[in-house]
Amino acid sequence: MTTPLTWLYAPGDRPHMVTKALLAGADVVVVDLEDAVAPDRKEYARAATAEFLSDPQPLPVHVRVNALDGPLAAADLKALAHLPGIAALRLPKVTSPGQIRRVAQCTPHPLYALLESALGIEHAYAIAQAHPALHGIALGEADLRADLGVRTDAGLDWPRSRVIVAARAAALPPPPQSVHPDTRDLAGLAATCAHGRALGFLGRAAIHPRQLPVIERAYLPTEEELERAETIIKAAARNEGAQALQDGTFIDAAVVAAAQRTLSLAHRRS
């Protein structure tokens, strides 16, 4: 599939909302068994999700299980282990590489780790390279904000960069941003997406379909960026090795690779 830019969450105890999410235009749907489900609905959410995903789905569906250090995760993993409708499992509140290795032993599904605490951030690189089954890492910013006592958004920039660096150092894809919790604040969503893109994130999780086009628009290259990338690729094709463009900009293999990544997103433009 194409590089995912949008990851839409839907509560696992509401199968009708999962159905709507599959039609909303997201690249990936994440069925949530954790934060979006009340304690007295956990067992129903697990059973309903297992039934729903017993058949293949039209697009990738991930399932976020309950916290690995809690009493529900083992039952979640057992119920979801071999369902054909699941593309991956998302593991919340990961704090150590050992957790990834243990989960990888009991499921064939690709895994994604969510780092949501100071300890998880400290172990980011060890977690990122814990097991071949791990296909990505990302932040859970609501829990992390509470754990750190952060009062402003700027206080999360260091953990954000730490996770981005850890992912790339472990040869994992750039992480998607954590959700923007105000579903009506589309201007704020766009502004924080622009900031996240500047930090090195790629795409973002969403909790409402109205957020999807804002996220995709923010992460797609602009016309100016596409023109610049095409200029770089053409110059590299004419003359291998480091060189300067007509405007004096120096380009080398790293700049060419970045231009290729930009062009790889171009086909998504509507």
CSV table of C-alpha atoms in Angstrom, one decimal:
chain,number,residue,atom,x,y,z
A,1,MET,CA,0.0,0.0,0.0
A,2,THR,CA,1.0,3.6,-0.2
A,3,THR,CA,2.7,5.3,2.7
A,4,PRO,CA,0.0,5.9,5.3
A,5,LEU,CA,-0.7,9.5,6.4
A,6,THR,CA,-3.9,9.1,8.3
A,7,TRP,CA,-4.7,6.6,11.1
A,8,LEU,CA,-8.4,6.9,12.3
A,9,TYR,CA,-9.3,5.5,15.7
A,10,ALA,CA,-12.7,3.8,16.4
A,11,PRO,CA,-14.0,2.3,19.6
A,12,GLY,CA,-14.0,-1.5,19.7
A,13,ASP,CA,-17.3,-1.7,21.5
A,14,ARG,CA,-19.1,0.1,18.7
A,15,PRO,CA,-18.9,-2.0,15.6
A,16,HIS,CA,-21.1,0.5,13.6
A,17,MET,CA,-18.5,3.2,14.2
A,18,VAL,CA,-15.8,0.8,12.9
A,19,THR,CA,-17.8,0.3,9.8
A,20,LYS,CA,-18.1,4.1,9.3
A,21,ALA,CA,-14.4,4.5,10.0
A,22,LEU,CA,-13.6,2.0,7.2
A,23,LEU,CA,-15.6,4.3,4.8
A,24,ALA,CA,-14.2,7.6,6.1
A,25,GLY,CA,-11.1,7.8,3.8
A,26,ALA,CA,-8.4,7.0,6.3
A,27,ASP,CA,-5.3,5.0,5.2
A,28,VAL,CA,-5.5,2.9,8.4
A,29,VAL,CA,-8.3,2.3,10.8
A,30,VAL,CA,-7.3,1.6,14.5
A,31,VAL,CA,-9.9,-0.3,16.5
A,32,ASP,CA,-9.4,0.7,20.1
A,33,LEU,CA,-9.9,-1.7,23.0
A,34,GLU,CA,-8.1,0.6,25.5
A,35,ASP,CA,-8.8,4.2,26.3
A,36,ALA,CA,-12.0,4.5,24.1
A,37,VAL,CA,-13.7,1.6,25.9
A,38,ALA,CA,-15.3,1.9,29.4
A,39,PRO,CA,-14.1,-0.8,31.9
A,40,ASP,CA,-17.5,-2.6,32.0
A,41,ARG,CA,-17.4,-2.8,28.1
A,42,LYS,CA,-14.0,-4.3,27.7
A,43,GLU,CA,-15.1,-8.0,27.3
A,44,TYR,CA,-17.8,-7.0,24.8
A,45,ALA,CA,-15.3,-4.8,22.9
A,46,ARG,CA,-12.9,-7.7,22.6
A,47,ALA,CA,-15.6,-10.2,21.4
A,48,ALA,CA,-17.2,-7.7,19.0
A,49,THR,CA,-13.8,-6.8,17.5
A,50,ALA,CA,-12.8,-10.5,17.1
A,51,GLU,CA,-16.1,-11.2,15.3
A,52,PHE,CA,-15.8,-8.1,13.1
A,53,LEU,CA,-12.3,-8.9,12.1
A,54,SER,CA,-12.8,-12.6,11.5
A,55,ASP,CA,-13.1,-11.6,7.8
A,56,PRO,CA,-10.6,-9.7,5.6
A,57,GLN,CA,-11.1,-5.9,5.5
A,58,PRO,CA,-10.9,-3.5,2.5
A,59,LEU,CA,-8.0,-1.5,4.1
A,60,PRO,CA,-5.5,-2.1,6.9
A,61,VAL,CA,-7.1,-2.4,10.3
A,62,HIS,CA,-4.9,-2.2,13.4
A,63,VAL,CA,-6.2,-3.0,16.9
A,64,ARG,CA,-4.9,-1.2,20.0
A,65,VAL,CA,-5.0,-3.7,22.8
A,66,ASN,CA,-5.1,-2.9,26.5
A,67,ALA,CA,-2.0,-2.0,28.5
A,68,LEU,CA,0.5,-4.9,28.5
A,69,ASP,CA,1.1,-4.6,32.3
A,70,GLY,CA,-2.6,-4.9,33.1
A,71,PRO,CA,-5.0,-7.8,33.4
A,72,LEU,CA,-6.7,-7.5,30.0
A,73,ALA,CA,-3.9,-7.7,27.5
A,74,ALA,CA,-3.3,-11.4,27.6
A,75,ALA,CA,-7.0,-12.1,26.8
A,76,ASP,CA,-6.9,-9.5,24.0
A,77,LEU,CA,-3.8,-11.0,22.4
A,78,LYS,CA,-5.3,-14.5,22.6
A,79,ALA,CA,-8.6,-13.5,21.0
A,80,LEU,CA,-6.9,-11.5,18.2
A,81,ALA,CA,-3.9,-13.8,17.5
A,82,HIS,CA,-4.9,-15.2,14.1
A,83,LEU,CA,-7.7,-13.1,12.7
A,84,PRO,CA,-7.5,-12.4,9.0
A,85,GLY,CA,-9.0,-8.9,9.3
A,86,ILE,CA,-6.1,-7.6,11.4
A,87,ALA,CA,-3.1,-6.0,9.7
A,88,ALA,CA,-1.3,-5.2,12.9
A,89,LEU,CA,-1.5,-4.7,16.7
A,90,ARG,CA,-0.8,-1.5,18.5
A,91,LEU,CA,0.7,-1.9,22.0
A,92,PRO,CA,0.0,1.0,24.4
A,93,LYS,CA,2.2,2.2,27.2
A,94,VAL,CA,5.3,0.3,26.2
A,95,THR,CA,8.2,0.8,28.6
A,96,SER,CA,10.7,-1.9,27.7
A,97,PRO,CA,12.0,-4.0,24.7
A,98,GLY,CA,11.1,-7.2,26.7
A,99,GLN,CA,7.4,-6.4,26.3
A,100,ILE,CA,7.7,-6.3,22.5
A,101,ARG,CA,9.6,-9.6,22.5
A,102,ARG,CA,7.0,-11.3,24.7
A,103,VAL,CA,4.1,-10.2,22.5
A,104,ALA,CA,5.9,-11.2,19.3
A,105,GLN,CA,6.1,-14.8,20.6
A,106,CYS,CA,2.3,-15.1,20.9
A,107,THR,CA,1.0,-13.4,17.7
A,108,PRO,CA,1.9,-13.5,14.0
A,109,HIS,CA,0.8,-9.9,13.5
A,110,PRO,CA,3.1,-6.9,12.9
A,111,LEU,CA,3.4,-4.8,16.0
A,112,TYR,CA,3.5,-1.0,16.7
A,113,ALA,CA,4.6,0.4,20.1
A,114,LEU,CA,3.1,3.5,21.7
A,115,LEU,CA,5.5,5.3,24.1
A,116,GLU,CA,3.4,7.2,26.7
A,117,SER,CA,5.7,7.7,29.7
A,118,ALA,CA,9.1,9.1,30.7
A,119,LEU,CA,10.4,5.5,31.0
A,120,GLY,CA,9.2,4.6,27.5
A,121,ILE,CA,10.9,7.7,26.1
A,122,GLU,CA,14.2,6.8,27.9
A,123,HIS,CA,14.1,3.3,26.3
A,124,ALA,CA,12.9,4.5,22.9
A,125,TYR,CA,15.8,3.1,20.8
A,126,ALA,CA,16.0,-0.2,22.7
A,127,ILE,CA,12.2,-0.6,22.1
A,128,ALA,CA,12.5,0.4,18.4
A,129,GLN,CA,15.0,-2.4,17.7
A,130,ALA,CA,13.6,-5.0,20.1
A,131,HIS,CA,12.2,-7.4,17.5
A,132,PRO,CA,11.7,-7.8,13.7
A,133,ALA,CA,8.0,-7.9,14.3
A,134,LEU,CA,8.0,-4.3,15.4
A,135,HIS,CA,7.1,-2.2,12.4
A,136,GLY,CA,6.9,1.2,14.0
A,137,ILE,CA,6.8,3.4,17.2
A,138,ALA,CA,4.8,6.5,18.1
A,139,LEU,CA,3.9,8.7,21.0
A,140,GLY,CA,0.8,8.7,23.2
A,141,GLU,CA,0.9,12.3,24.1
A,142,ALA,CA,-2.0,12.6,26.5
A,143,ASP,CA,-0.5,10.1,29.0
A,144,LEU,CA,3.0,11.4,28.4
A,145,ARG,CA,1.9,15.0,29.1
A,146,ALA,CA,0.4,13.9,32.4
A,147,ASP,CA,3.5,11.8,33.3
A,148,LEU,CA,5.9,14.7,32.7
A,149,GLY,CA,3.7,17.5,34.1
A,150,VAL,CA,4.1,19.4,30.9
A,151,ARG,CA,2.1,22.6,30.8
A,152,THR,CA,2.7,23.8,27.2
A,153,ASP,CA,2.9,22.0,23.9
A,154,ALA,CA,6.6,23.0,23.5
A,155,GLY,CA,7.4,20.8,26.5
A,156,LEU,CA,6.8,17.8,24.3
A,157,ASP,CA,9.2,18.7,21.5
A,158,TRP,CA,12.2,16.9,23.0
A,159,PRO,CA,10.3,13.6,23.5
A,160,ARG,CA,8.9,14.0,20.0
A,161,SER,CA,12.3,14.4,18.5
A,162,ARG,CA,13.6,11.5,20.7
A,163,VAL,CA,11.1,9.1,19.3
A,164,ILE,CA,11.6,10.3,15.7
A,165,VAL,CA,15.4,9.8,16.0
A,166,ALA,CA,14.9,6.4,17.7
A,167,ALA,CA,12.6,5.2,14.9
A,168,ARG,CA,15.0,6.3,12.1
A,169,ALA,CA,18.1,4.9,13.9
A,170,ALA,CA,16.3,1.5,14.1
A,171,ALA,CA,15.4,1.7,10.4
A,172,LEU,CA,11.7,2.1,11.1
A,173,PRO,CA,9.4,4.5,9.2
A,174,PRO,CA,9.0,8.1,10.6
A,175,PRO,CA,6.4,8.0,13.3
A,176,PRO,CA,2.9,9.5,12.9
A,177,GLN,CA,1.9,12.3,15.2
A,178,SER,CA,-0.3,11.7,18.2
A,179,VAL,CA,-3.9,12.8,18.0
A,180,HIS,CA,-5.2,16.4,18.2
A,181,PRO,CA,-7.8,16.0,20.9
A,182,ASP,CA,-10.1,18.9,19.9
A,183,THR,CA,-12.0,17.6,16.9
A,184,ARG,CA,-13.5,21.0,16.0
A,185,ASP,CA,-10.2,22.9,16.2
A,186,LEU,CA,-9.2,22.3,12.6
A,187,ALA,CA,-7.0,25.4,12.4
A,188,GLY,CA,-5.1,24.2,15.5
A,189,LEU,CA,-4.8,20.8,13.9
A,190,ALA,CA,-3.3,22.2,10.8
A,191,ALA,CA,-0.8,24.4,12.7
A,192,THR,CA,0.3,21.5,14.9
A,193,CYS,CA,0.6,19.2,11.8
A,194,ALA,CA,2.9,21.8,10.2
A,195,HIS,CA,5.0,21.8,13.3
A,196,GLY,CA,5.1,18.0,13.5
A,197,ARG,CA,6.1,17.7,9.9
A,198,ALA,CA,8.9,20.2,10.5
A,199,LEU,CA,10.1,17.9,13.4
A,200,GLY,CA,10.1,14.8,11.1
A,201,PHE,CA,6.8,13.1,11.8
A,202,LEU,CA,5.0,11.6,8.8
A,203,GLY,CA,1.2,11.6,9.0
A,204,ARG,CA,-1.0,11.7,12.1
A,205,ALA,CA,-3.6,9.7,14.1
A,206,ALA,CA,-7.1,11.1,14.2
A,207,ILE,CA,-10.2,10.6,16.3
A,208,HIS,CA,-12.8,12.1,13.9
A,209,PRO,CA,-13.2,11.8,10.2
A,210,ARG,CA,-13.3,15.6,9.8
A,211,GLN,CA,-9.6,15.6,10.8
A,212,LEU,CA,-8.5,13.4,8.0
A,213,PRO,CA,-8.3,15.9,5.0
A,214,VAL,CA,-6.6,18.4,7.2
A,215,ILE,CA,-3.9,15.9,8.2
A,216,GLU,CA,-3.4,14.7,4.6
A,217,ARG,CA,-3.2,18.2,3.2
A,218,ALA,CA,-0.6,19.2,5.8
A,219,TYR,CA,1.6,16.2,5.0
A,220,LEU,CA,1.4,16.2,1.3
A,221,PRO,CA,4.1,18.1,-0.5
A,222,THR,CA,3.2,21.6,-1.8
A,223,GLU,CA,3.5,22.5,-5.5
A,224,GLU,CA,6.7,24.4,-4.7
A,225,GLU,CA,8.2,21.4,-2.9
A,226,LEU,CA,7.3,19.1,-5.8
A,227,GLU,CA,8.9,21.4,-8.3
A,228,ARG,CA,12.0,21.6,-6.1
A,229,ALA,CA,12.2,17.8,-5.8
A,230,GLU,CA,11.8,17.4,-9.6
A,231,THR,CA,14.6,19.9,-10.2
A,232,ILE,CA,16.9,18.0,-7.9
A,233,ILE,CA,16.1,14.6,-9.4
A,234,LYS,CA,16.7,15.9,-12.9
A,235,ALA,CA,20.0,17.4,-11.9
A,236,ALA,CA,21.1,14.2,-10.3
A,237,ALA,CA,20.2,12.2,-13.4
A,238,ARG,CA,22.3,14.5,-15.6
A,239,ASN,CA,25.3,14.5,-13.3
A,240,GLU,CA,26.0,11.9,-10.6
A,241,GLY,CA,27.7,13.0,-7.4
A,242,ALA,CA,27.6,16.2,-5.4
A,243,GLN,CA,26.9,19.4,-7.3
A,244,ALA,CA,25.4,22.9,-7.1
A,245,LEU,CA,22.1,23.9,-8.7
A,246,GLN,CA,21.8,27.1,-10.7
A,247,ASP,CA,20.6,29.0,-7.6
A,248,GLY,CA,23.7,27.9,-5.8
A,249,THR,CA,22.1,25.2,-3.6
A,250,PHE,CA,24.4,22.3,-3.0
A,251,ILE,CA,23.0,18.8,-3.5
A,252,ASP,CA,24.3,15.4,-2.7
A,253,ALA,CA,23.0,11.9,-2.2
A,254,ALA,CA,21.1,12.8,1.0
A,255,VAL,CA,19.4,15.7,-0.7
A,256,VAL,CA,18.5,13.5,-3.7
A,257,ALA,CA,17.0,10.8,-1.3
A,258,ALA,CA,14.9,13.4,0.4
A,259,ALA,CA,13.6,14.6,-3.0
A,260,GLN,CA,12.7,11.0,-3.9
A,261,ARG,CA,10.7,10.7,-0.7
A,262,THR,CA,8.9,13.9,-1.6
A,263,LEU,CA,8.0,12.7,-5.1
A,264,SER,CA,6.8,9.3,-3.7
A,265,LEU,CA,3.9,11.2,-2.0
A,266,ALA,CA,3.0,13.1,-5.1
A,267,HIS,CA,0.6,10.5,-6.5
A,268,ARG,CA,-1.7,11.0,-3.4
A,269,ARG,CA,-2.6,14.5,-4.5
A,270,SER,CA,-6.2,14.9,-5.5
